[in-house]
Coordinates of C-alpha atoms in Angstrom, one line a residue:
X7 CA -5.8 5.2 -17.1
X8 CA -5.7 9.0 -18.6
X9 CA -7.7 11.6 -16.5
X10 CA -10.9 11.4 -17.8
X11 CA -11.4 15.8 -17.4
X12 CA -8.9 16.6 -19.5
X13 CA -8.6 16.3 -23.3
X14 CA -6.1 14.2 -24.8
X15 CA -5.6 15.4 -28.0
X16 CA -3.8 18.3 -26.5
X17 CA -0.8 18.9 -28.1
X18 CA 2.7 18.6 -25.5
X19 CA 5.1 21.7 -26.0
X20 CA 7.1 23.3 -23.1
X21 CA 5.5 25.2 -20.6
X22 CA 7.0 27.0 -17.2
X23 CA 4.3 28.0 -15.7
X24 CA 1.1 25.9 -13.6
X25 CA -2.6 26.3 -13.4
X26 CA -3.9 27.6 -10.3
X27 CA -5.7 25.0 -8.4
X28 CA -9.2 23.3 -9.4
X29 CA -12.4 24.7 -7.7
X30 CA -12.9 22.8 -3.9
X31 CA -13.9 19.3 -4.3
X32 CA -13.5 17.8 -0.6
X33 CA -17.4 18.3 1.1
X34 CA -19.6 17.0 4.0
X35 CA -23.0 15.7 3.9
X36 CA -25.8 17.4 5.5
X37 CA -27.4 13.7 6.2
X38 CA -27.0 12.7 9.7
X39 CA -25.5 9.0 9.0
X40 CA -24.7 9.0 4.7
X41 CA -24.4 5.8 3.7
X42 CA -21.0 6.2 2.1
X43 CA -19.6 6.9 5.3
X44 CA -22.1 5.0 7.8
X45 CA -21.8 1.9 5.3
X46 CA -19.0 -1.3 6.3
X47 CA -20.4 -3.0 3.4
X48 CA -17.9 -1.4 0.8
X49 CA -15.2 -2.8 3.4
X50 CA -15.9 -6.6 2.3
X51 CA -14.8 -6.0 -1.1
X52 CA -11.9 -7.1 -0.4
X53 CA -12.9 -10.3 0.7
X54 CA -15.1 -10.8 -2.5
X55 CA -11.7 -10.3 -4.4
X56 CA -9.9 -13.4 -1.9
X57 CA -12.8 -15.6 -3.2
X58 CA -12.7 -14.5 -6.5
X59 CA -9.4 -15.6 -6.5
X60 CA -9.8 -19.2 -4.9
X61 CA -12.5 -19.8 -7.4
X62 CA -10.2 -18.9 -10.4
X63 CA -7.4 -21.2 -9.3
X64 CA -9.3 -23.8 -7.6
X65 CA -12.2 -24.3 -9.9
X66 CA -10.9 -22.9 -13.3
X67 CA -6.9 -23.3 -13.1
X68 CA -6.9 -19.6 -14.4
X69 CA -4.5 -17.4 -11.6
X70 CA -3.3 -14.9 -14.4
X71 CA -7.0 -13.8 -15.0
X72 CA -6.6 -12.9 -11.1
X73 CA -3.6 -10.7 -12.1
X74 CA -5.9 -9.2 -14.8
X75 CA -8.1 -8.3 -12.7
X76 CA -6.4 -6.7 -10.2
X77 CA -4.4 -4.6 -12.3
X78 CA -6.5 -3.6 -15.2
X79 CA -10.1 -4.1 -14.4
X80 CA -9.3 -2.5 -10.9
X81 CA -7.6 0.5 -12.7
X82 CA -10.6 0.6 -15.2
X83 CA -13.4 0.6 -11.9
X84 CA -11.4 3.8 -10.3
X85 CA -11.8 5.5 -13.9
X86 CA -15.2 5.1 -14.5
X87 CA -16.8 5.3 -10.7
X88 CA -17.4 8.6 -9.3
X89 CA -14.5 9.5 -6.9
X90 CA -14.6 9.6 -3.4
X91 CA -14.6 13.2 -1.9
X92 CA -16.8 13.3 1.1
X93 CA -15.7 13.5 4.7
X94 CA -16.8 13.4 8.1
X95 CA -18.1 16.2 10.2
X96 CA -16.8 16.1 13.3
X97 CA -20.2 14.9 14.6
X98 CA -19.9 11.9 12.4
X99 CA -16.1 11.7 13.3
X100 CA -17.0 10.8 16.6
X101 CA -20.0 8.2 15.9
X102 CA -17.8 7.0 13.6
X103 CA -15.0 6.4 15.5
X104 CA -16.9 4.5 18.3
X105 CA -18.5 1.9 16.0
X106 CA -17.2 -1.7 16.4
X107 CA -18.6 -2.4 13.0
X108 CA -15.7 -1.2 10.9
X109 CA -13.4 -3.5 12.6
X110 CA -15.3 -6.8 11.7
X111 CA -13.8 -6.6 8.0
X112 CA -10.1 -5.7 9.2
X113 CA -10.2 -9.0 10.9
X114 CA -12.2 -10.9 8.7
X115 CA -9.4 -10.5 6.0
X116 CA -6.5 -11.0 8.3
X117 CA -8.1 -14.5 8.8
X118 CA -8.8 -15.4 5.1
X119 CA -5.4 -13.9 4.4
X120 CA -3.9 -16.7 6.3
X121 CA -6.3 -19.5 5.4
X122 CA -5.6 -18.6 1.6
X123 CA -1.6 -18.5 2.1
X124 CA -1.5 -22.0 3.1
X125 CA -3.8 -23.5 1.5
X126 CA -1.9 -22.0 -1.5
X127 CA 1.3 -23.5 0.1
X128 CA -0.3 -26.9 0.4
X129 CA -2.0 -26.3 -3.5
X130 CA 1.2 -25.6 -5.5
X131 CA 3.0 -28.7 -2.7
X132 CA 0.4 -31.4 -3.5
X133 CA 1.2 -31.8 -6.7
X134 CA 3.8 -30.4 -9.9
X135 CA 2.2 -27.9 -12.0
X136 CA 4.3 -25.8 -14.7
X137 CA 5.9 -23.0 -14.6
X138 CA 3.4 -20.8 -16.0
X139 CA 0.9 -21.7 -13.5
X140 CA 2.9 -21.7 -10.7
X141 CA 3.9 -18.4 -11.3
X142 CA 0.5 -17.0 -11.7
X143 CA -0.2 -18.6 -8.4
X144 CA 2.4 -17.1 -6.6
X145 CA 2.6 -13.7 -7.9
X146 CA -1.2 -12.6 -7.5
X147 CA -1.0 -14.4 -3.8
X148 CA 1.9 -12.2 -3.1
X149 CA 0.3 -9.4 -3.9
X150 CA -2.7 -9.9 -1.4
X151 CA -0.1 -11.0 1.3
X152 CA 1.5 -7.2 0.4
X153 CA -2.3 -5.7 0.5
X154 CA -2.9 -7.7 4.1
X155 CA 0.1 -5.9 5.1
X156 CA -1.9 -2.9 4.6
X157 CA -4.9 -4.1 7.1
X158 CA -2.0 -5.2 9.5
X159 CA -0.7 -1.2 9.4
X160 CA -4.0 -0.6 10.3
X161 CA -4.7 -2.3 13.4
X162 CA -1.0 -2.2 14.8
X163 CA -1.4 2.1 14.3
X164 CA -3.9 2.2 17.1
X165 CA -3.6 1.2 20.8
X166 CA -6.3 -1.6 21.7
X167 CA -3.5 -4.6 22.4
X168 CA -5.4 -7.1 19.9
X169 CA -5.2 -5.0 17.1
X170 CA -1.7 -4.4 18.0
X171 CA -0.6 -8.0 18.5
X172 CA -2.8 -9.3 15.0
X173 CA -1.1 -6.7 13.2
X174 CA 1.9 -7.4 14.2
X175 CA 1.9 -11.2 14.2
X176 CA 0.7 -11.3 10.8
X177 CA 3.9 -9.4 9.3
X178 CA 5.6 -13.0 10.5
X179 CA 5.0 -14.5 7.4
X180 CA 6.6 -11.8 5.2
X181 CA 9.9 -11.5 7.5
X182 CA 9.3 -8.0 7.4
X183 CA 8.0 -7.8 11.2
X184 CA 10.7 -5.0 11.6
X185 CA 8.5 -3.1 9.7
X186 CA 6.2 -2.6 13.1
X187 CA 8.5 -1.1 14.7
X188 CA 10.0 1.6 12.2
X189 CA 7.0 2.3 10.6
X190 CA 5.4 3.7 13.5
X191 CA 8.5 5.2 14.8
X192 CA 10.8 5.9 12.6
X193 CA 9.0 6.4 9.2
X194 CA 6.0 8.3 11.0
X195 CA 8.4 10.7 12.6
X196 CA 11.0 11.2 9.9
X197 CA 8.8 11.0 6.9
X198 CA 9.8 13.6 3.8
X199 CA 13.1 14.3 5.7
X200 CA 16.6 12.7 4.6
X201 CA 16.3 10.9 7.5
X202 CA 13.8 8.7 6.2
X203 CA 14.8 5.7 4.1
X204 CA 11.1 5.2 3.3
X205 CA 10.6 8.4 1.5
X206 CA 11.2 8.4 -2.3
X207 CA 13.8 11.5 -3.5
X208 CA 12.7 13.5 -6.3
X209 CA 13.9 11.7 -9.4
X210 CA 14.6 8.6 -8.1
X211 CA 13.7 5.8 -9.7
X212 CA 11.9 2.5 -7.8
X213 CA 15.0 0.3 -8.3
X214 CA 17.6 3.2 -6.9
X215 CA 14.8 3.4 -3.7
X216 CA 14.2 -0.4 -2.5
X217 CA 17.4 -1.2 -1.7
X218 CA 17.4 2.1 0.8
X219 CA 14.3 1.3 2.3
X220 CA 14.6 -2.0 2.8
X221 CA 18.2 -2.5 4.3
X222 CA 17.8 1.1 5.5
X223 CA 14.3 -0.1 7.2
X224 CA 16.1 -2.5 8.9
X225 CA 18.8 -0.5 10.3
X226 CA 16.5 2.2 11.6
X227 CA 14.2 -0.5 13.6
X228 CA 17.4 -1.7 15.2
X229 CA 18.3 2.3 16.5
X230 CA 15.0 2.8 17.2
X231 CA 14.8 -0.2 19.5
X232 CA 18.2 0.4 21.1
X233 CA 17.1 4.4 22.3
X234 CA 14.1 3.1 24.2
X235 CA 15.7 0.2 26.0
X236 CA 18.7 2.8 26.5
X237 CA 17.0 5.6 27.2
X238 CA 13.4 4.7 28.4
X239 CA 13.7 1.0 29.8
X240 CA 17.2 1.9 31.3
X241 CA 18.6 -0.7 30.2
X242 CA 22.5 -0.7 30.4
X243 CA 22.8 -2.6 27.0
X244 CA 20.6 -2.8 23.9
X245 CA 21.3 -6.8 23.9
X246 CA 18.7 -7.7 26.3
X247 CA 15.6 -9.9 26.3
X248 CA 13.2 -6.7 25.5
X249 CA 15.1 -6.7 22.6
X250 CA 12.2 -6.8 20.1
X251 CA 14.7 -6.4 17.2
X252 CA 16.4 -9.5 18.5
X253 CA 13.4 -11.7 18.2
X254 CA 12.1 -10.5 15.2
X255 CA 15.3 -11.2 13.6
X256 CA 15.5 -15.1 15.3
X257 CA 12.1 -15.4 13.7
X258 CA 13.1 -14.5 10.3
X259 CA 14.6 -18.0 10.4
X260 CA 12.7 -19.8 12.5
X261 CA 9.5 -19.2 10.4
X262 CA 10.9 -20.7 7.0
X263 CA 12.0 -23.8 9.5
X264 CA 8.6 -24.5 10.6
X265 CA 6.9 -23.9 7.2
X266 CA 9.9 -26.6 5.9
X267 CA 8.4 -28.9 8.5
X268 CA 5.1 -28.4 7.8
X269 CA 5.0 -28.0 3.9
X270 CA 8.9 -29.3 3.6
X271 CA 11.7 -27.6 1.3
X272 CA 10.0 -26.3 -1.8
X273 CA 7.3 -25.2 0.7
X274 CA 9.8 -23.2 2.4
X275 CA 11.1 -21.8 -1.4
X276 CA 7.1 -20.5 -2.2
X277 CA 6.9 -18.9 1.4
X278 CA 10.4 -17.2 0.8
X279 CA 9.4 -16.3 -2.6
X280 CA 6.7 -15.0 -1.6
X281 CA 7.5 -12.7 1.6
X282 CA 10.2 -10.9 -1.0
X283 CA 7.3 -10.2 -3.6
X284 CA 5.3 -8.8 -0.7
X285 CA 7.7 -6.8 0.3
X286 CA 8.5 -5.4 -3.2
X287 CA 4.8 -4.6 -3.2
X288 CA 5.1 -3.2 0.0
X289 CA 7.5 -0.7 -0.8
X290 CA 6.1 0.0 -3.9
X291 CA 3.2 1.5 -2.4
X292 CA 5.3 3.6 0.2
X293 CA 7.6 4.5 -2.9
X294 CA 4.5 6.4 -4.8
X295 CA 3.0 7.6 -1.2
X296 CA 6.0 10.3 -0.2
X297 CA 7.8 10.5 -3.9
X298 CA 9.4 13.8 -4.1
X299 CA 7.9 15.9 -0.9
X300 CA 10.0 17.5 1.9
X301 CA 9.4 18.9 5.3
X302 CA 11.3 22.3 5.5
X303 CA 14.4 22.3 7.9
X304 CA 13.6 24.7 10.2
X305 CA 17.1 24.0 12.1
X306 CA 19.8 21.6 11.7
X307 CA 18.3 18.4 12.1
X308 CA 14.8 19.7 13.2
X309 CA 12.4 20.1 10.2
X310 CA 8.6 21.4 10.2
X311 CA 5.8 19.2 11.9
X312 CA 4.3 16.5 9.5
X313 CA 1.0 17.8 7.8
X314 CA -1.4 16.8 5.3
X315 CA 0.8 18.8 2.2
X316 CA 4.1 15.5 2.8
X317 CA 1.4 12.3 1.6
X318 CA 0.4 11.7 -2.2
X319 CA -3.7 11.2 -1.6
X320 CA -5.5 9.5 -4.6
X321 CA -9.9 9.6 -4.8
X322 CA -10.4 7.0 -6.5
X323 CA -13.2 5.4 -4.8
X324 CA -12.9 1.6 -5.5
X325 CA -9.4 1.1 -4.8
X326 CA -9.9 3.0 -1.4
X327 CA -12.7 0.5 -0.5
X328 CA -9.9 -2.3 -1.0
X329 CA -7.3 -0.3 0.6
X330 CA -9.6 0.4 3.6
X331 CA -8.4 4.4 2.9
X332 CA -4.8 3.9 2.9
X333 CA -5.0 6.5 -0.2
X334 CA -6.2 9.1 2.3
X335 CA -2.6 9.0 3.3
X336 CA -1.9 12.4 4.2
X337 CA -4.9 12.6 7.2
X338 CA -3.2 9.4 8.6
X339 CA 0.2 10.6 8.8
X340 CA -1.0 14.2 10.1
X341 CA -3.3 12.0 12.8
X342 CA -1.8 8.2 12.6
X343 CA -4.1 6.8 15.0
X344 CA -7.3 7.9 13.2
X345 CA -9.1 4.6 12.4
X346 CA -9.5 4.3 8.6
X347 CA -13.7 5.0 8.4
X348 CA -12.6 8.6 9.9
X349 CA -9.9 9.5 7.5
X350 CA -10.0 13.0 5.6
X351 CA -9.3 13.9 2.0
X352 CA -8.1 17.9 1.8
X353 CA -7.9 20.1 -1.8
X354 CA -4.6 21.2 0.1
X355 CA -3.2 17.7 -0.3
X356 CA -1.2 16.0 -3.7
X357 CA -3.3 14.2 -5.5
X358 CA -1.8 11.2 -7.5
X359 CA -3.1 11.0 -10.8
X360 CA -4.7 7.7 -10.3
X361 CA -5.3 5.2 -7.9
X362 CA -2.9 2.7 -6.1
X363 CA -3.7 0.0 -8.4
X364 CA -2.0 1.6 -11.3
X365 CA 0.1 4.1 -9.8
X366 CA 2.0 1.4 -8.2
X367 CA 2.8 -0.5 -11.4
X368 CA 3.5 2.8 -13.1
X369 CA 6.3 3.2 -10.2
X370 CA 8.0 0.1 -11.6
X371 CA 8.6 1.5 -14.8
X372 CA 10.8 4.7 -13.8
X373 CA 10.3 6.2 -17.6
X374 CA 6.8 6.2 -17.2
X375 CA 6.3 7.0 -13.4
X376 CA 9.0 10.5 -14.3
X377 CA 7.2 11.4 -17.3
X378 CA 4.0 11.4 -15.2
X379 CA 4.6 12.4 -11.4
X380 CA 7.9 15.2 -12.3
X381 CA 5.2 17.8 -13.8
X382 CA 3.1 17.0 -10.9
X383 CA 5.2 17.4 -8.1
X384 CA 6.8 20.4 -9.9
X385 CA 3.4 21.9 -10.2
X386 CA 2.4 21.4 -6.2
X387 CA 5.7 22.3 -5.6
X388 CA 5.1 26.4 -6.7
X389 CA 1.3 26.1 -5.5
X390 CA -0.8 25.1 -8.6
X391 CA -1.8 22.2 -10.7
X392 CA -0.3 20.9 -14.1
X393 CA -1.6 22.7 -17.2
X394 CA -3.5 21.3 -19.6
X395 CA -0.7 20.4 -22.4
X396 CA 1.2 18.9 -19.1
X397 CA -1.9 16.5 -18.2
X398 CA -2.3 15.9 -21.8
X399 CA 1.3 14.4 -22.4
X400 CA 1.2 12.6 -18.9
X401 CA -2.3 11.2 -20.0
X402 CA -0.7 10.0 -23.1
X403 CA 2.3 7.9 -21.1
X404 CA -0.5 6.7 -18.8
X405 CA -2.7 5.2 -21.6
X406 CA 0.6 4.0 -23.7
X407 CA 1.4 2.0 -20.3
X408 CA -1.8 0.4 -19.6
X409 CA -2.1 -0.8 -22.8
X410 CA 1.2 -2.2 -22.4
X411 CA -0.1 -3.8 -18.7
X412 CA -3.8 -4.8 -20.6
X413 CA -1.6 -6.9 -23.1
X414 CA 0.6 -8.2 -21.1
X415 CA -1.8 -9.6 -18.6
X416 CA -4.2 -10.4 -21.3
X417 CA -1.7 -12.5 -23.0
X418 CA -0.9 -14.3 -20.0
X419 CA -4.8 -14.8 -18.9
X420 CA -5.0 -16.0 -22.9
X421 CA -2.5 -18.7 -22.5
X422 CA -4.3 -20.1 -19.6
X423 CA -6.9 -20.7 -21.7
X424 CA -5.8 -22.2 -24.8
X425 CA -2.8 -24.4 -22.8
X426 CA -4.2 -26.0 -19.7
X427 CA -2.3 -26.2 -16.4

């Protein structure tokens, strides 16, 4: 969706030079407890999107008005909702911090996450439906197995050991469980450095990125497990028992073994088709969330600490309710075990020009993503803004490709309709 504060009739034509930056917009409240910080409600949303999903495949057979939903009405709710600017003092930092309450949802939706996988497992098993359906079935359950992944990087980020095991545990089912172990200490420390598979280059497309991250992902977890049983369990050999790496790779095919038990072969294809659609998800959303930025080498090897100017942030207020903050990205690498109600929004930050929902999809369509995030990272890059004719002709591209992703998904929610499952 365009910017809504900027005109689109603008006409594009070559410009060198940026705005300065827009007027402050992050603020506190002078209420003691505001509700739109004090409030977990918002929190469940997500939930009310997992049963609005069971009832459109259960009840009405219709899983590509799920994809519809998620990818254009979504986008739609960020545009025309007032964004989501407001932080916590430090007062309410630390009342927030101490509540229980906000941890009730993360849970919650780790359990439905895992009731709704196999019960889709055992749906799609039970008996032969189409191609068409089936695929509607898989792809939008895919993508909330990719979004759970986000409320596993939440509770594994802190140090309470149930969060940390839950977290964990529920990356099983994606064979990306790997991805506990790098994230926190690979990605976390080397993020908008060359060292970093899972930061995006500057004009490189999706496509030329996954392969990197994930193979590269891989490879980092494994040299980041073998320095701290080397040099911090003394061990005199990284093959050893305490070999996380070791285990996580045995259960990368032990898991589809127990699934082809359970749910038998084509059970085993779904849940393999599956964890790679997650995990193309995944990396979409770390693909849009560092694209471009870089730490400055301050000696060979050694580069400037992480801080809230190396994280693509994004206010768009629904989306972060879904997200639980995740767009607040550049507070939680600066302070990674911040719990998610605490999380900061700064002016000093880059600011994506729209939320997760669409941003993501726009990173699978390099043409698109270029024409719109090149003038913006250019423009943070030499301390301002994009001007006017710049947000103008990115506008245009953004409204040419949600059309394309309205008519697309349309069509596909229209065929449910008129040809039954």
């Amino acid at each position: 969706m365009p910017n809504k504060e900027v005109d689109t009739n603008l006409t594009s034509k070559p410009v060198d030079t940026v705005h300065e930056p827009e007027k402050k917009r992050a603020f506190h409240s002078k209420q003691e407890k505001p509700a739109a910080l004090f409030s977990t409600l918002p929190y469940y949303s997500i939930l009310g999107l997992y049963f609005l999903v069971y009832i459109l495949i259960e009840k009405y057979h219709q899983p590509w008005t799920a994809g519809f939903i998620v990818f254009v009405l979504l986008p739609v709710c960020d545009y025309v909702f007032s964004e989501d600017w407001l932080n916590p003092n430090s007062t309410q930092t630390k009342k927030l911090d101490d509540d229980v309450l906000f941890k009730i949802p993360l849970y919650l939706t780790v359990i439905v996450d895992w009731c709704f996988y196999f019960w889709v497992l055992n749906h799609l098993c039970a008996q032969p439906f189409n191609l068409y359906y089936c695929g509607g079935v898989l792809f939008i359950t895919g993508i909330l197995l990719a979004t759970n992944i986000v409320v596993a990087h939440e509770l594994f980020h802190k140090h309470d050991f149930l969060g940390r095991f839950v977290g964990g545990f529920t990356l099983v089912r994606t064979l990306y469980t790997h991805f506990f172990i790098e994230h926190q200490y690979g990605h976390h420390r080397n993020v908008a450095t060359p060292e970093d598979p899972a930061t995006s280059r500057y004009g490189e497309s999706f496509y030329a990125y996954l392969p990197r991250a994930v193979f590269g992902s891989y490879a980092s977890a494994w040299e980041i497990e073998k320095k701290r049983l080397i040099n911090i369990e003394e061990c005199s050999t990284h093959w050893h028992p305490k070999n996380r790496m070791i285990w996580y790779t045995l259960g990368y095919f032990v898991y589809p073994a127990i699934i082809c038990k359970y749910f038998g072969f084509y059970g085993m294809i779904l849940s393999l088709y599956l964890a790679f659609q997650a995990v193309i998800f995944l990396e979409g959303i770390d693909y849009i969330e560092h694209y471009g930025l870089e730490r400055k080498e301050i000696a060979p090897g050694e580069y400037e600490k992480v801080n809230i100017k190396h994280s693509w942030n994004a206010p768009h207020r629904i989306t972060n309710y879904i997200l639980f903050k995740l767009q607040r990205h550049s507070d939680h690498h600066e302070n990674g075990y911040k719990p998610y109600q605490t999380l900061a929004t700064y002016d000093e930050s880059p600011m994506l020009p729209n939320g997760y929902a669409f941003c993501i999809m726009m990173g699978y369509f390099p043409h698109f993503w270029f024409k719109v995030m090149d003038p913006c990272l250019m423009a943070y890059r030499k301390g301002g803004v994009p001007t006017p004719e710049q947000q103008a002709e990115a506008n245009k591209h953004m409204l040419i490709l949600f059309t394309l992703v309205s008519t697309v998904f349309g069509a596909l929610s229209l065929i449910g309709y008129i040809r039954p499952y």
